[in-house]
Amino acid sequence: MGPTLSERLVTWQRQHGRHHLPWQNTRDPYRVWLSEIMLQQTQVSTVLGYYDRFLALWPTVADLAAASLDEVLAQWAGLGYYSRARNLHRCAQAVVSAHGGTFPRQAEVLATLPGIGRSTAAAIAGFCFDERVTILDGNVKRVLTRALNWEGDLSVTRHERWLWDAASLLVPEQGADMPAYTQGLMDLGATVCTPRKPQCLLCPWQPQCLGLQAGRAAELPVKTRKLKRSRRESWCLWIEQGGQTWVAQRPDTGVWAGLWTFPMWASEGAALRVQQALQPERVDTQPPITHVLTHLDWVLHLSRLSVPAQVDVQAVLQASQAADPVAAMEPVAAGPSPRSAEGMATLGFPAPFQRWLTGR
DNA sequence: AATTCGGGGGC
DNA sequence: GCCCCAGAATT
């Protein structure tokens, strides 16, 4: 028989897994939780800088809870999936107000908190509290479907449920092995059982892997989901007037919720009419860029305007906000307002606007 | 059950 | 171009 799959994985992780990521070598649930949220659908290399910055700014969950949502969003800017930042903030406040500033220890309770689903709850409970519950992230789905040579379509819900059950059966008997086991699942998927060209010769499960035996490991998992992106086109005006820049905050739902952008219009004509009303001294119209989001190709046009001091920008923008839906400015949470350079630095801008503002 | 949320890495 | 990434919440 030999060692079980979980025993093999635990031994392998201790010898060959990753041990020096910034969120490892701690059982502080705050640090583990913060890393797990940032790492949702996001690669390790992308998270590194953000993680250290958040910890430096907010060393404890109480510090984070005491921050404003705007501060958190500004620090999260560029990382994507901004509902994570909103839920991060809500979760910190819930931990403080409903749990006395201490994270709950059971996965089932953790999963009731904002932004913590079943997999993240299991990661926290396993890493910090030795609870015998399984994660099920992209790594585990790939590792498991290959090890079991299981060809179920992952876009089908009941297949996911089946995988949860299969993964649950594999957890180690000893709670003390849970941190290494959970990390092992992640490390195996990230470093050996990779999406393409898996390094099966290095795999601790190689003797048992049914996918490898069938010669199908590299073709799993099966996912039929086809992604069709819609297209949207917007015209942005970068309005500068006497050292100030006009910005608007996006509504608290939808794409880039709560972040800041230049005022935007859904038609070229509407933007041009506003541009004309502003009587700019200089106009710099840049080639459009296509910003790719998960479900959207967003074509963004940008004209940079220098507007004389005597022009009432506020009035022009308000009139455009109030215009009929076709000609109106795109919806904002709060009316556009001018910001100094220092003020701009405290706001969160989506990646393409960040690039424009910093000159790439 | 299907959609909606970003942005970057790697090939 | 394509798929993937320490997924969750919403509809």
Coordinates of C-alpha atoms (C1' of nucleotides) in Angstrom, one line a residue:
Chain A
M1 CA 0.0 0.0 0.0
G2 CA 2.6 2.6 1.1
P3 CA 1.9 6.1 2.2
T4 CA -1.5 7.7 1.5
L5 CA -1.8 10.6 -0.9
S6 CA -2.0 13.1 1.9
E7 CA 1.0 11.6 3.6
R8 CA 3.1 11.8 0.4
L9 CA 2.0 15.4 -0.1
V10 CA 2.8 16.5 3.4
T11 CA 6.3 14.9 3.2
W12 CA 6.9 16.4 -0.2
Q13 CA 5.8 19.9 0.9
R14 CA 8.2 19.9 3.9
Q15 CA 11.1 18.9 1.6
H16 CA 10.3 20.6 -1.7
G17 CA 7.5 23.1 -1.2
R18 CA 7.6 26.8 -0.8
H19 CA 8.5 28.1 2.7
H20 CA 9.5 31.7 2.3
L21 CA 6.5 33.6 0.9
P22 CA 5.7 36.7 3.1
W23 CA 2.5 35.2 4.4
Q24 CA 4.1 31.9 5.4
N25 CA 5.7 31.1 8.8
T26 CA 2.9 32.7 10.7
R27 CA -0.3 31.5 12.2
D28 CA -1.7 34.9 12.6
P29 CA -5.1 34.6 10.9
Y30 CA -5.0 38.3 10.0
R31 CA -1.9 37.8 7.9
V32 CA -3.2 34.6 6.4
W33 CA -6.6 36.0 5.6
L34 CA -5.1 39.1 4.0
S35 CA -2.9 37.0 1.7
E36 CA -5.8 34.6 0.8
I37 CA -8.0 37.5 -0.2
M38 CA -5.3 39.1 -2.3
L39 CA -4.4 35.8 -3.9
Q40 CA -7.9 35.1 -5.1
Q41 CA -7.6 34.8 -8.9
T42 CA -4.3 36.6 -8.6
Q43 CA -0.8 35.3 -9.0
V44 CA 1.8 35.4 -6.2
S45 CA 4.1 37.7 -8.1
T46 CA 1.4 40.3 -8.4
V47 CA 0.4 40.2 -4.8
L48 CA 3.9 40.6 -3.2
G49 CA 4.2 44.4 -3.2
Y50 CA 0.6 45.0 -2.2
Y51 CA 0.8 42.6 0.7
D52 CA 3.8 44.2 2.3
R53 CA 2.3 47.7 1.8
F54 CA -1.0 46.7 3.5
L55 CA 0.7 45.1 6.4
A56 CA 2.9 48.2 6.9
L57 CA -0.1 50.5 6.8
W58 CA -2.4 48.3 8.8
P59 CA -0.5 45.8 11.0
T60 CA -3.7 44.4 12.7
V61 CA -7.3 43.8 11.8
A62 CA -8.3 46.6 14.1
D63 CA -6.1 49.0 12.2
L64 CA -7.7 47.9 8.9
A65 CA -11.2 48.2 10.3
A66 CA -10.4 51.7 11.5
A67 CA -9.3 52.8 8.0
S68 CA -11.8 54.4 5.6
L69 CA -13.0 52.4 2.6
D70 CA -11.6 55.1 0.3
E71 CA -8.1 54.5 1.8
V72 CA -8.4 50.8 1.3
L73 CA -9.6 51.1 -2.3
A74 CA -6.8 53.5 -3.0
Q75 CA -4.2 51.0 -1.8
W76 CA -5.9 48.2 -3.6
A77 CA -6.0 50.1 -6.9
G78 CA -4.3 48.1 -9.7
L79 CA -4.9 44.7 -8.1
G80 CA -8.3 44.2 -9.6
Y81 CA -11.6 42.6 -8.5
Y82 CA -12.4 45.6 -6.3
S83 CA -15.3 43.9 -4.5
R84 CA -12.5 42.1 -2.7
A85 CA -11.3 45.4 -1.2
R86 CA -14.8 46.3 -0.1
N87 CA -15.4 42.9 1.4
L88 CA -11.9 43.0 3.0
H89 CA -12.9 46.2 4.8
R90 CA -16.3 45.0 5.8
C91 CA -14.8 41.7 7.0
A92 CA -12.3 43.6 9.2
Q93 CA -15.1 45.6 10.7
A94 CA -17.1 42.5 11.3
V95 CA -14.2 40.8 13.0
V96 CA -13.9 43.7 15.3
S97 CA -17.5 44.4 16.0
A98 CA -19.0 40.9 16.0
H99 CA -15.9 38.8 17.2
G100 CA -14.1 41.1 19.5
G101 CA -11.2 41.7 17.1
T102 CA -10.3 38.0 16.9
F103 CA -10.9 35.9 13.9
P104 CA -13.2 32.9 14.4
R105 CA -11.4 29.6 14.4
Q106 CA -13.9 27.4 12.6
A107 CA -14.1 27.4 8.8
E108 CA -17.9 27.2 9.0
V109 CA -17.9 30.5 10.9
L110 CA -15.2 32.1 8.8
A111 CA -17.3 31.4 5.7
T112 CA -20.0 33.7 7.0
L113 CA -17.7 36.7 6.8
P114 CA -17.7 39.0 3.8
G115 CA -15.4 37.9 1.0
I116 CA -14.6 34.6 2.7
G117 CA -16.0 31.6 0.8
R118 CA -15.6 27.9 1.4
S119 CA -12.1 27.6 0.0
T120 CA -10.7 30.7 1.7
A121 CA -12.3 29.7 5.0
A122 CA -10.6 26.3 4.8
A123 CA -7.3 27.8 4.0
I124 CA -7.4 30.1 7.1
A125 CA -8.7 27.3 9.3
G126 CA -6.2 24.8 8.1
F127 CA -3.2 27.1 8.2
C128 CA -3.9 28.8 11.5
F129 CA -6.0 26.3 13.5
D130 CA -5.3 22.8 12.1
E131 CA -8.9 22.2 11.1
R132 CA -9.3 19.3 8.8
V133 CA -11.1 21.0 5.9
T134 CA -10.1 21.2 2.3
I135 CA -9.5 24.1 0.0
L136 CA -10.6 23.9 -3.6
D137 CA -8.9 26.4 -5.8
G138 CA -7.6 26.3 -9.3
N139 CA -4.6 24.3 -8.2
V140 CA -6.5 21.7 -6.4
K141 CA -9.0 21.3 -9.2
R142 CA -6.2 20.6 -11.6
V143 CA -4.2 18.3 -9.3
L144 CA -7.2 16.3 -8.3
T145 CA -8.8 15.9 -11.8
R146 CA -5.4 14.6 -13.0
A147 CA -4.7 12.3 -10.1
L148 CA -8.1 10.8 -10.5
N149 CA -8.2 11.0 -14.3
W150 CA -11.5 12.6 -13.9
E151 CA -13.0 14.2 -17.0
G152 CA -16.0 15.9 -15.5
D153 CA -16.7 19.4 -17.0
L154 CA -15.8 21.9 -14.3
S155 CA -18.3 24.4 -15.7
V156 CA -21.0 22.1 -14.4
T157 CA -22.1 22.9 -10.9
R158 CA -22.7 19.3 -9.7
H159 CA -19.2 18.4 -10.9
E160 CA -17.7 21.0 -8.6
R161 CA -19.7 19.6 -5.8
W162 CA -18.3 16.2 -6.6
L163 CA -14.8 17.6 -6.5
W164 CA -15.4 19.2 -3.1
D165 CA -16.4 15.8 -1.8
A166 CA -13.4 14.1 -3.3
A167 CA -11.0 16.7 -1.9
S168 CA -12.6 16.4 1.5
L169 CA -11.9 12.7 1.6
L170 CA -8.2 13.3 1.1
V171 CA -7.4 15.5 4.1
P172 CA -4.8 14.1 6.5
E173 CA -5.9 12.3 9.7
Q174 CA -3.8 14.5 11.9
G175 CA -4.8 18.1 12.2
A176 CA -1.2 19.0 12.8
D177 CA -0.5 18.1 9.2
M178 CA -3.1 20.5 7.8
P179 CA -0.8 23.5 7.2
A180 CA 1.8 21.5 5.3
Y181 CA -1.0 19.6 3.4
T182 CA -2.9 22.7 2.4
Q183 CA 0.3 24.4 1.3
G184 CA 1.3 21.2 -0.5
L185 CA -1.8 21.3 -2.6
M186 CA -1.0 24.9 -3.6
D187 CA 2.7 24.2 -4.2
L188 CA 2.1 21.1 -6.2
G189 CA -0.3 22.9 -8.5
A190 CA 1.9 26.0 -8.8
T191 CA 5.3 24.3 -9.3
V192 CA 4.8 20.7 -10.5
C193 CA 1.3 20.0 -11.7
T194 CA 1.2 23.1 -13.9
P195 CA -1.4 23.8 -16.5
R196 CA 1.0 23.0 -19.3
K197 CA 4.0 20.6 -19.3
P198 CA 3.5 19.2 -15.8
Q199 CA 6.7 17.9 -14.3
C200 CA 5.3 14.4 -13.5
L201 CA 8.7 13.0 -12.7
L202 CA 9.0 15.3 -9.7
C203 CA 5.5 14.6 -8.4
P204 CA 5.0 12.9 -5.1
W205 CA 1.8 11.4 -6.5
Q206 CA 3.4 10.1 -9.6
P207 CA 3.1 6.4 -8.7
Q208 CA -0.7 6.8 -8.1
C209 CA -1.7 9.3 -10.7
L210 CA -4.4 7.9 -12.9
G211 CA -4.2 10.8 -15.3
L212 CA -0.5 10.1 -15.9
Q213 CA -1.1 6.4 -16.3
A214 CA -3.8 7.2 -18.9
G215 CA -1.5 9.6 -20.6
R216 CA -4.1 12.4 -20.2
A217 CA -2.7 14.4 -17.3
A218 CA -1.8 17.4 -19.4
E219 CA -5.3 17.5 -20.9
L220 CA -7.1 17.9 -17.6
P221 CA -9.1 19.5 -16.2
V222 CA -11.9 19.7 -18.8
K223 CA -13.5 23.1 -19.1
T224 CA -16.0 23.9 -21.9
R225 CA -16.9 27.3 -20.7
K226 CA -16.4 29.7 -23.6
L227 CA -15.7 33.3 -22.8
K228 CA -17.3 35.8 -25.0
R229 CA -16.4 39.4 -24.3
S230 CA -18.6 42.3 -25.0
R231 CA -17.3 45.6 -26.2
R232 CA -17.7 49.0 -24.8
E233 CA -16.4 52.3 -25.9
S234 CA -15.9 55.4 -23.8
W235 CA -14.4 58.9 -24.3
C236 CA -12.5 60.3 -21.3
L237 CA -11.5 64.0 -20.8
W238 CA -8.4 64.7 -18.8
I239 CA -9.3 68.2 -17.7
E240 CA -6.5 70.3 -16.2
Q241 CA -7.0 73.7 -14.9
G242 CA -4.5 75.7 -12.8
G243 CA -2.6 72.7 -11.5
Q244 CA -5.8 70.8 -10.7
T245 CA -7.3 67.7 -12.3
W246 CA -11.0 66.9 -12.6
V247 CA -11.9 63.5 -11.5
A248 CA -15.1 61.5 -10.7
Q249 CA -15.8 58.6 -8.4
R250 CA -17.5 55.6 -10.0
P251 CA -20.7 54.2 -8.5
D252 CA -20.3 51.6 -5.8
T253 CA -21.5 48.8 -8.1
G254 CA -20.2 47.5 -11.4
V255 CA -16.8 47.7 -13.0
W256 CA -14.2 49.7 -11.0
A257 CA -16.8 50.3 -8.2
G258 CA -15.7 53.2 -5.9
L259 CA -12.5 54.0 -7.9
W260 CA -11.8 57.3 -9.5
T261 CA -11.5 58.1 -13.2
F262 CA -11.6 61.1 -15.5
P263 CA -15.1 62.1 -16.5
M264 CA -16.3 59.7 -19.2
W265 CA -18.9 59.7 -21.9
A266 CA -20.4 56.9 -23.9
S267 CA -20.5 58.8 -27.2
E268 CA -17.8 60.8 -29.0
G269 CA -20.2 63.6 -29.8
A270 CA -21.2 64.1 -26.2
A271 CA -17.5 64.3 -25.1
L272 CA -16.7 66.7 -28.0
R273 CA -19.5 69.0 -27.1
V274 CA -18.2 69.2 -23.5
Q275 CA -14.7 69.7 -24.8
Q276 CA -15.9 72.6 -27.0
A277 CA -17.7 74.2 -24.1
L278 CA -14.6 74.1 -22.0
Q279 CA -12.7 76.3 -24.6
P280 CA -9.4 74.5 -24.0
E281 CA -6.1 76.2 -24.7
R282 CA -4.5 73.0 -25.7
V283 CA -5.9 69.6 -26.7
D284 CA -3.9 66.4 -26.9
T285 CA -6.0 63.5 -28.2
Q286 CA -4.3 60.2 -27.8
P287 CA -4.8 57.0 -29.8
P288 CA -7.5 54.8 -28.2
I289 CA -6.4 51.9 -26.0
T290 CA -8.3 48.6 -25.5
H291 CA -8.4 47.7 -21.8
V292 CA -9.3 44.0 -21.4
L293 CA -11.4 42.9 -18.5
T294 CA -12.8 39.4 -17.9
H295 CA -16.1 40.0 -19.7
L296 CA -15.4 43.2 -21.5
D297 CA -13.1 44.8 -24.1
W298 CA -13.2 48.4 -23.1
V299 CA -12.0 50.8 -25.8
L300 CA -10.9 54.0 -24.0
H301 CA -10.4 57.3 -25.8
L302 CA -8.5 60.1 -24.1
S303 CA -8.2 63.8 -24.8
R304 CA -6.1 65.9 -22.4
L305 CA -7.3 69.5 -22.1
S306 CA -5.7 72.6 -20.7
V307 CA -8.6 74.8 -19.6
P308 CA -8.3 78.5 -18.8
A309 CA -8.9 79.7 -15.3
Q310 CA -12.0 81.7 -16.1
V311 CA -13.9 78.7 -17.5
D312 CA -16.6 77.3 -15.1
V313 CA -15.7 73.6 -15.5
Q314 CA -18.1 72.7 -12.7
A315 CA -21.1 74.2 -14.6
V316 CA -20.2 72.5 -17.9
L317 CA -19.8 69.1 -16.3
Q318 CA -23.0 69.5 -14.3
A319 CA -24.9 70.4 -17.4
S320 CA -23.5 67.3 -19.1
Q321 CA -24.5 65.1 -16.2
A322 CA -28.0 66.4 -16.4
A323 CA -28.2 65.9 -20.2
D324 CA -30.4 63.2 -21.8
P325 CA -29.1 59.7 -21.3
V326 CA -27.4 59.5 -24.7
A327 CA -25.4 62.8 -24.2
A328 CA -24.9 62.5 -20.5
M329 CA -21.7 61.8 -18.7
E330 CA -21.4 58.3 -17.5
P331 CA -22.8 57.8 -14.0
V332 CA -20.7 58.7 -11.0
A333 CA -21.1 58.3 -7.2
A334 CA -20.3 61.9 -6.6
G335 CA -20.2 64.8 -9.0
P336 CA -16.8 65.5 -10.6
S337 CA -14.4 67.6 -8.5
P338 CA -11.0 69.2 -9.0
R339 CA -8.0 67.7 -7.2
S340 CA -4.5 69.0 -6.6
A341 CA -1.5 66.7 -7.2
E342 CA -1.4 65.8 -3.6
G343 CA -5.1 65.0 -3.6
M344 CA -4.7 62.8 -6.6
A345 CA -2.2 60.7 -4.8
T346 CA -4.7 59.6 -2.2
L347 CA -7.3 58.3 -4.8
G348 CA -7.5 54.9 -6.3
F349 CA -7.4 54.8 -10.1
P350 CA -7.9 51.7 -12.3
A351 CA -4.9 50.5 -14.1
P352 CA -5.3 52.3 -17.4
F353 CA -5.8 55.6 -15.7
Q354 CA -2.9 54.9 -13.4
R355 CA -0.7 54.5 -16.5
W356 CA -2.0 57.7 -18.0
L357 CA -1.4 59.7 -14.9
T358 CA 2.1 58.3 -14.3
G359 CA 3.0 58.6 -18.0
R360 CA 3.1 54.8 -18.2
Chain B
dA1 C1' -27.0 27.6 -13.1
dA2 C1' -24.9 31.4 -15.2
dT3 C1' -22.8 36.1 -14.8
dT4 C1' -20.2 39.5 -12.9
dC5 C1' -16.5 41.1 -11.1
dG6 C1' -9.2 43.1 -13.1
dG7 C1' -5.1 42.7 -14.3
dG8 C1' -1.1 40.6 -15.4
dG9 C1' 2.0 36.3 -16.7
dG10 C1' 3.3 33.1 -19.9
dC11 C1' 3.3 30.9 -24.1
Chain C
dG1 C1' -4.3 35.5 -29.6
dC2 C1' -5.2 32.1 -25.8
dC3 C1' -5.7 30.3 -20.9
dC4 C1' -4.6 30.7 -16.2
dC5 C1' -4.4 32.6 -11.5
dA6 C1' -4.5 30.6 -3.1
dG7 C1' -12.8 32.6 -5.9
dA8 C1' -16.9 35.0 -4.1
dA9 C1' -21.1 37.2 -4.6
dT10 C1' -25.0 38.1 -7.2
dT11 C1' -28.8 37.3 -10.3

